[in-house]
Short mmCIF file of C-alpha atoms and ligand atoms in Angstrom, two decimals:
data_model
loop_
_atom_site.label_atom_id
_atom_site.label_comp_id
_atom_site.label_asym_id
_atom_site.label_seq_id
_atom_site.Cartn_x
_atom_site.Cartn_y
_atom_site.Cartn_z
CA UNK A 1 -28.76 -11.75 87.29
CA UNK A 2 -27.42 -10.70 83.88
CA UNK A 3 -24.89 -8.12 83.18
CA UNK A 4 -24.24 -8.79 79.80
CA UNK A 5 -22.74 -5.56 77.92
CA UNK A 6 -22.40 -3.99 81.43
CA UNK A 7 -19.14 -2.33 82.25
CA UNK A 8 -18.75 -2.05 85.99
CA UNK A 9 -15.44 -0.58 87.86
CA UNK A 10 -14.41 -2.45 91.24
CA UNK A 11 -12.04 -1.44 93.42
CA UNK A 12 -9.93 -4.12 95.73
CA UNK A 13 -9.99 -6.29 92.82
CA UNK A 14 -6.53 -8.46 93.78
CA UNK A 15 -8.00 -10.00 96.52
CA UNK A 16 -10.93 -11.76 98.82
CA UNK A 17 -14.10 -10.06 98.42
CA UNK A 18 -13.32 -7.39 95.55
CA UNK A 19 -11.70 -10.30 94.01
CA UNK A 20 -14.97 -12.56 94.32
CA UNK A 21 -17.06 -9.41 93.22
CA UNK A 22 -15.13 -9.34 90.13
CA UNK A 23 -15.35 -12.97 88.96
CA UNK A 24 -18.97 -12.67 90.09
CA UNK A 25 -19.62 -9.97 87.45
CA UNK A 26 -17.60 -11.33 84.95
CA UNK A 27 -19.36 -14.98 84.74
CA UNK A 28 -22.72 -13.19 84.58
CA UNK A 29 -21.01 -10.97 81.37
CA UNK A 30 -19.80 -8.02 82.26
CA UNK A 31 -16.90 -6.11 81.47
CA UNK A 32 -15.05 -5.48 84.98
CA UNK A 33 -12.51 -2.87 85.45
CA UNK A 34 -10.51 -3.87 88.40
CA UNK A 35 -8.48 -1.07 90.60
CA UNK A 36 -5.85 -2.40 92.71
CA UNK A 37 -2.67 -1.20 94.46
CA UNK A 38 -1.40 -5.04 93.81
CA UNK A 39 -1.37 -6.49 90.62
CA UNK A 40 -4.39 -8.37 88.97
CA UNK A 41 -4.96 -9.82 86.04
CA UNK A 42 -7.04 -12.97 85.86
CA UNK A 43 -10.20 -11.60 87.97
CA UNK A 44 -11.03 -8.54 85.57
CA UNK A 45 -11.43 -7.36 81.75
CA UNK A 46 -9.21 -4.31 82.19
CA UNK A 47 -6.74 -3.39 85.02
CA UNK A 48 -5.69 -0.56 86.36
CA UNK A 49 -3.05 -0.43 89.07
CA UNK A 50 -4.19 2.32 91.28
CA UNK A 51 -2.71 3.64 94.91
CA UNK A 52 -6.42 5.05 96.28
CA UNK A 53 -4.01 6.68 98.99
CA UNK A 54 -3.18 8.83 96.77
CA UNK A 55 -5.23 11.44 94.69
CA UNK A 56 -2.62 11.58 91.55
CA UNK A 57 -2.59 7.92 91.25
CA UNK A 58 -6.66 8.37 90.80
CA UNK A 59 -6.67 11.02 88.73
CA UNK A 60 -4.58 8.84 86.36
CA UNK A 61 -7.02 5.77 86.64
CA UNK A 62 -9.72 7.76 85.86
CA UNK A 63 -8.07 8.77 82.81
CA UNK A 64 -7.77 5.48 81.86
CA UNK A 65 -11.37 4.35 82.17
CA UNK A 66 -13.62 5.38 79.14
CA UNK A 67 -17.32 5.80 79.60
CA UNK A 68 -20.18 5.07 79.75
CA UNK A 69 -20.42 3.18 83.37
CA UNK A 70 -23.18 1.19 84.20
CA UNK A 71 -21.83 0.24 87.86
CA UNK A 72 -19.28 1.42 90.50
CA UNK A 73 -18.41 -1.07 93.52
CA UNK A 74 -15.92 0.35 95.95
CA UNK A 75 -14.49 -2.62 97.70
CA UNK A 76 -10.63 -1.90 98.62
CA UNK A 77 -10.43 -1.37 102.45
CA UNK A 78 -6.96 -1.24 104.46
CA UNK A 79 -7.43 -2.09 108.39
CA UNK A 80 -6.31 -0.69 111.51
CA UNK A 81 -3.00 -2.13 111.93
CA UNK A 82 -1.92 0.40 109.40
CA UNK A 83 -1.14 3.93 110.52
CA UNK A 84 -4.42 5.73 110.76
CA UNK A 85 -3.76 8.28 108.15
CA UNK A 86 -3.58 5.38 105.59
CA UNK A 87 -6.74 3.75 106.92
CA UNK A 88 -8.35 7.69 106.87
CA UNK A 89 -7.29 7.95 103.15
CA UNK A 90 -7.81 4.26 101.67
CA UNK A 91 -11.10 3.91 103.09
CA UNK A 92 -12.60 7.46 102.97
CA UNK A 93 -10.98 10.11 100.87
CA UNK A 94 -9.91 7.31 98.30
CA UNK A 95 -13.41 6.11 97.74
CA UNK A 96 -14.99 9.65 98.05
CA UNK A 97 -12.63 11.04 95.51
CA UNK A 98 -12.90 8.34 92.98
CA UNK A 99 -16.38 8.10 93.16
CA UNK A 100 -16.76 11.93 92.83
CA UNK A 101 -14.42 11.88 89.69
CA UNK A 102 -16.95 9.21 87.88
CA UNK A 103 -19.84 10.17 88.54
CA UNK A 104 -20.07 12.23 85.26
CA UNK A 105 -18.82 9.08 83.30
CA UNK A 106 -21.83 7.22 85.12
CA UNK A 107 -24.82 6.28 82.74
CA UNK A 108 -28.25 7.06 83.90
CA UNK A 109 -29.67 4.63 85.92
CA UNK A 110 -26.53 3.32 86.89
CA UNK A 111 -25.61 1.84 90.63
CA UNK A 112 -22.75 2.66 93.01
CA UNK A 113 -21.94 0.34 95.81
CA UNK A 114 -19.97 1.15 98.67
CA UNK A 115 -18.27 -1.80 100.71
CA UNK A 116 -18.39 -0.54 104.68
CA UNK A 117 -19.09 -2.52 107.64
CA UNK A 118 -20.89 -3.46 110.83
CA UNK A 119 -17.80 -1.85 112.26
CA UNK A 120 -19.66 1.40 111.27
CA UNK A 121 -23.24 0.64 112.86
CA UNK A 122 -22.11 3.56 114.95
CA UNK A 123 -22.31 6.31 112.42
CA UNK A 124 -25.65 7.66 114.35
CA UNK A 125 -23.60 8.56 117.58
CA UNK A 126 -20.99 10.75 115.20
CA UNK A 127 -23.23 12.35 112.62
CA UNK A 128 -21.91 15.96 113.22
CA UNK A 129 -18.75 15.44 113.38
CA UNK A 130 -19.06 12.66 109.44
CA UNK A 131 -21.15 15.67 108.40
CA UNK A 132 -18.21 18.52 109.36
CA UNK A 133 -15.73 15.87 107.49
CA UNK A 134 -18.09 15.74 104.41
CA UNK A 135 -18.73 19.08 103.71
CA UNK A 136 -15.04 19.51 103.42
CA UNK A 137 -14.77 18.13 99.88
CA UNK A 138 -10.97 18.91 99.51
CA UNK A 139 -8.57 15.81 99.83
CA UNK A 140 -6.05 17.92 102.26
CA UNK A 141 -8.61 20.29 103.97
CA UNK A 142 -10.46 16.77 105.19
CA UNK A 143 -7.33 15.39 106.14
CA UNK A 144 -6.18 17.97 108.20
CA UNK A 145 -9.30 18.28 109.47
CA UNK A 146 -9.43 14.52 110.51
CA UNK A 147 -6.11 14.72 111.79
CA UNK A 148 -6.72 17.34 114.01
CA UNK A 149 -9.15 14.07 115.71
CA UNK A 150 -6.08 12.45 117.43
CA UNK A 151 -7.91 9.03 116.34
CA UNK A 152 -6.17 5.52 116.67
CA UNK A 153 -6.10 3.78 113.81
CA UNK A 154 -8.41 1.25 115.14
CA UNK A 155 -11.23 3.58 116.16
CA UNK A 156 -9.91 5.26 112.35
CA UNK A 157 -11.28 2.01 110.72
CA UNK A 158 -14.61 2.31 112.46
CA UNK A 159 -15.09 5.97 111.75
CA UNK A 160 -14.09 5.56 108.10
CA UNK A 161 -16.94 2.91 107.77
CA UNK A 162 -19.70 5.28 109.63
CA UNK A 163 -18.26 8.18 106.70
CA UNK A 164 -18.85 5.57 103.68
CA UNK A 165 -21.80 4.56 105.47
CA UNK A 166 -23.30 8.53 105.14
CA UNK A 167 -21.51 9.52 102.17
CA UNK A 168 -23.48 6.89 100.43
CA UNK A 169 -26.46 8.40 101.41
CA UNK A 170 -25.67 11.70 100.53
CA UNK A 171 -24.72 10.71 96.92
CA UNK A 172 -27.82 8.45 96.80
CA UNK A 173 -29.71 11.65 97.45
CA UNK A 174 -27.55 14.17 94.91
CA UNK A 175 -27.95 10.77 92.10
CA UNK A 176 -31.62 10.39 92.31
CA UNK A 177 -32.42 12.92 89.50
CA UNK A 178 -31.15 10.83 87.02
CA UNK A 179 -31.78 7.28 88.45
CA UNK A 180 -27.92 6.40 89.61
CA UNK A 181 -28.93 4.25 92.95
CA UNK A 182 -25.98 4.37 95.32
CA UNK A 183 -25.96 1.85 98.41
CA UNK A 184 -23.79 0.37 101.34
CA UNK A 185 -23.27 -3.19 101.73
CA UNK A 186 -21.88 -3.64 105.71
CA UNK A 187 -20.34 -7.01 106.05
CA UNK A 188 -19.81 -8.80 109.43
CA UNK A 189 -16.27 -10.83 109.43
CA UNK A 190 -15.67 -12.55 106.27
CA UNK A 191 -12.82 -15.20 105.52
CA UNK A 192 -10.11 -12.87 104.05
CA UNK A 193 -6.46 -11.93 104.59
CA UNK A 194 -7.83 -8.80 106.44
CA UNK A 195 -9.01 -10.73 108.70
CA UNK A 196 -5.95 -11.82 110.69
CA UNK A 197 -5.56 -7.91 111.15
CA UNK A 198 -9.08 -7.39 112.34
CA UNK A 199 -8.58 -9.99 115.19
CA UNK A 200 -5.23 -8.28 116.00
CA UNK A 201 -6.88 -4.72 116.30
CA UNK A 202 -10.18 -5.36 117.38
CA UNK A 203 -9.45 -8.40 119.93
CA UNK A 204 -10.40 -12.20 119.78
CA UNK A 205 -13.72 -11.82 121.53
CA UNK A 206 -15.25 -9.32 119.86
CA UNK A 207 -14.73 -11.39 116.17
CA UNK A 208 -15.52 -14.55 118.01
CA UNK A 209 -18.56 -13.21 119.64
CA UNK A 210 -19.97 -12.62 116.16
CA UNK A 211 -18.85 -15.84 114.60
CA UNK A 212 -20.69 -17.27 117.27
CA UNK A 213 -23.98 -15.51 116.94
CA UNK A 214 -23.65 -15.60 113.03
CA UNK A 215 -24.31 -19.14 113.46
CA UNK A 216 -20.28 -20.62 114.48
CA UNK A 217 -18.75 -19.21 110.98
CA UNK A 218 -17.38 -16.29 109.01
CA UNK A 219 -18.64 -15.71 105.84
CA UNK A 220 -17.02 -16.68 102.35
CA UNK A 221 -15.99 -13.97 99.77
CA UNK A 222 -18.48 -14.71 97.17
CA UNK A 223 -21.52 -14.76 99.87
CA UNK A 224 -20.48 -10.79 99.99
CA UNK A 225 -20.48 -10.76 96.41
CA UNK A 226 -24.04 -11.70 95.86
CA UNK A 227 -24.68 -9.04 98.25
CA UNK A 228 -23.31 -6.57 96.18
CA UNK A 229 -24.19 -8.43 92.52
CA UNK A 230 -27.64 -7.80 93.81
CA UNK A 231 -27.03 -3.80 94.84
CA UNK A 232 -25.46 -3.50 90.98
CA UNK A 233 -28.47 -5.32 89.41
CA UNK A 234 -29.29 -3.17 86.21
CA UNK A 235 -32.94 -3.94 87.57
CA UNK A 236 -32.57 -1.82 90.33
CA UNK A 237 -35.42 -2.93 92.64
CA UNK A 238 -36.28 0.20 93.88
CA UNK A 239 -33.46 0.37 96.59
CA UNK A 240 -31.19 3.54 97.39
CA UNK A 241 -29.56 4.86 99.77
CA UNK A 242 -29.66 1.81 101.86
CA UNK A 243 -27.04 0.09 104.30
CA UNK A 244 -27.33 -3.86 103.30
CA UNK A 245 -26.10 -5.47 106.81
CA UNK A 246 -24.59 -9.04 105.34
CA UNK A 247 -23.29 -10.59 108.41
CA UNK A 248 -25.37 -14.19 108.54
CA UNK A 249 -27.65 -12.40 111.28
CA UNK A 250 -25.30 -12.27 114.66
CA UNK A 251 -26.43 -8.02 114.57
CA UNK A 252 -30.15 -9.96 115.19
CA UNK A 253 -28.76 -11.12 118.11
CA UNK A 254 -27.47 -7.97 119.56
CA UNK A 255 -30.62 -6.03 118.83
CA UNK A 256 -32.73 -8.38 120.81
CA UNK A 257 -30.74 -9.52 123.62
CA UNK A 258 -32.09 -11.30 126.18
CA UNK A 259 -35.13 -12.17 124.11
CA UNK A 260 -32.79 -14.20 121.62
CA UNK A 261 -31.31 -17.83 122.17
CA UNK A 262 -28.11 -18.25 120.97
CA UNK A 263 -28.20 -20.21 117.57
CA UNK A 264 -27.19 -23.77 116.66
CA UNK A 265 -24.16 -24.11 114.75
CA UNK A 266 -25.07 -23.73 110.93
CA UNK A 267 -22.56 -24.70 108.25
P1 NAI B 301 -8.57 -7.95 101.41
O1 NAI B 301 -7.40 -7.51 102.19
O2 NAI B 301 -8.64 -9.36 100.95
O3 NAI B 301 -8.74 -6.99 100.13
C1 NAI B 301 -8.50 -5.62 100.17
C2 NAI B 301 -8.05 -5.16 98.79
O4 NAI B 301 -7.85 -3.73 98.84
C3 NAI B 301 -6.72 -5.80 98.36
O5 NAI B 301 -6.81 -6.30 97.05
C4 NAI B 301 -5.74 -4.65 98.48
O6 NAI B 301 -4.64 -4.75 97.59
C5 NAI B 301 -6.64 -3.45 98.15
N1 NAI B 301 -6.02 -2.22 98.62
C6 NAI B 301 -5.44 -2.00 99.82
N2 NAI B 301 -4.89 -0.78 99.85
C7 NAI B 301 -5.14 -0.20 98.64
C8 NAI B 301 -4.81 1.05 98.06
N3 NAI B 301 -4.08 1.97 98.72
N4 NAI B 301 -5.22 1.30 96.80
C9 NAI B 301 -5.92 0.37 96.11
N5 NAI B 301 -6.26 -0.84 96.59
C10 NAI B 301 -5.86 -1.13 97.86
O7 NAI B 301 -9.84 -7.60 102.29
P2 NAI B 301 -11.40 -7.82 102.03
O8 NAI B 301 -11.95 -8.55 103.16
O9 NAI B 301 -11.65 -8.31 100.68
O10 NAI B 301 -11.90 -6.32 102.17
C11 NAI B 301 -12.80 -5.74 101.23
C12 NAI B 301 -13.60 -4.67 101.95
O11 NAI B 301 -14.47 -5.28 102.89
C13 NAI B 301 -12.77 -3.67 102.72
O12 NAI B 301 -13.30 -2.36 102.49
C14 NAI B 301 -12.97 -4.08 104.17
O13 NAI B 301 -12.83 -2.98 105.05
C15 NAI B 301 -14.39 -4.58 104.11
N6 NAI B 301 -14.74 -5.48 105.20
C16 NAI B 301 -14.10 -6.67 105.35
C17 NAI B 301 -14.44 -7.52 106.39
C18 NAI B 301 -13.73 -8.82 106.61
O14 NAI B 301 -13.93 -9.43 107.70
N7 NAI B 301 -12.92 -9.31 105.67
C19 NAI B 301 -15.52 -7.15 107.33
C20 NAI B 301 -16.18 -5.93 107.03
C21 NAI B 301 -15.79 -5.12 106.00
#
């Protein structure tokens, strides 16, 4: 894949998979913007500290990034060990808002790519409700709106994943005109510091469970990079609007049940 001249924005840039995304692009030539509430330096072109909590501290990045665009990859995600607000904003209203606010500075034919999860496989069993929530475009109407839920942070990190999960769809479909492709990549438990937090909200069993059936590991940073490297490919291949499920194949085992045997280790 070549991205030479390419300027692509990624969010999450400081660490594990937004950080692998970054070096990723940069080694096949782009020019990586890199949005992060921690500092970075050495995995992008240009950095921007940005707080995605908060829509001020967008508005400013956006200032600071000139156009044209030829990619978007939304990667920063907060768990649910922090309050559920934070998770709600972060991983939601951060993403939708930013994303909203460059779309105009997109080029045609460029390609979004939003980072969400199998932890949002769900989104099927909550469409009305993600459909209420998207409709209200304003950062504090939605957030009132959400909060009037009562949801745990942990079931907030799930429900934040099923929102990216449609809200990519919706923008694929808004995007077409003009050939901006816009896609999900759903990861299954990958080896970064999130990860700790995800076996503290979401139990031991659950993440071992899937380490099992994904074959007895997690998956590496940059495995989730290709994954999205290949959503951002100027070349498009004709896919939008699509959730990429990247988990090494343990949802194959869940979908077929008692037909499947479990797999041999594979390293
Ligand atoms: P990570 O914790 O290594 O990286 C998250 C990045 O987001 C960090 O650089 C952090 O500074 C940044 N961030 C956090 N709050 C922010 C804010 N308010 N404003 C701007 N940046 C902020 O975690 P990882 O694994 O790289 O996560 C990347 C994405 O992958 C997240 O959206 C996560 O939900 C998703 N994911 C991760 C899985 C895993 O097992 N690691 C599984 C499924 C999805």
């Amino acid at each position: 894949m070549s991205f030479h001249d390419k300027r692509i924005v990624v969010t999450g840039v400081s660490s594990g998979v937004g950080q692998a995304t970054a070096l990723a692009l940069m080694n096949a030539g782009a020019f990586v913007i890199g949005l992060d509430i921690k500092p970075a330096s050495d995995s992008c072109s240009q950095f921007i500290l940005c707080d995605l909590s908060n829509p001020a501290s967008i508005d400013e990045a956006v200032l600071q990034i000139k156009q044209p665009i030829d990619g978007l990859a939304n990667i920063a995600g907060v768990p649910g060990s922090l309050p559920a607000d934070v998770v709600f904003k972060v991983n939601f209203l951060g993403l939708r808002y930013l994303t909203n606010l460059l779309l105009p500075k997109l080029a045609d034919r460029a390609s979004v790519v939003n980072v969400a999860s199998t932890a949002g496989a769900g989104w099927r069993n909550h469409k009305s409700i993600c459909e209420r929530l998207l409709t209200l475009g304003d950062w504090h109407q939605c957030l009132a709106s959400f909060q009037e839920l009562h949801m745990d942070a942990v079931a907030t990190y799930d429900f934040t994943k099923e929102l990216v999960i449609l809200y990519t769809m919706l923008v694929a479909s808004n995007q077409r005109h003009r050939g901006v492709r816009v896609n999900s990549v759903s990861p299954g438990a990958v080896c970064t510091p999130i990860l700790a937090a995800f076996y503290d909200t979401m139990g031991d069993e659950l993440l071992h469970n899937l380490k099992q059936q994904a074959g007895g590991r997690d998956a590496y940073p940059d495995e989730i990079a290709g994954a999205i490297l290949l959503m951002l490919d100027p070349k498009g291949f004709w896919i939008n609007g699509t959730d990429l499920i990247v988990d090494g194949g343990a949802e194959v085992l869940m979908n077929l049940e008692g037909l499947a045997t479990p797999p041999l280790p594979f390293n």
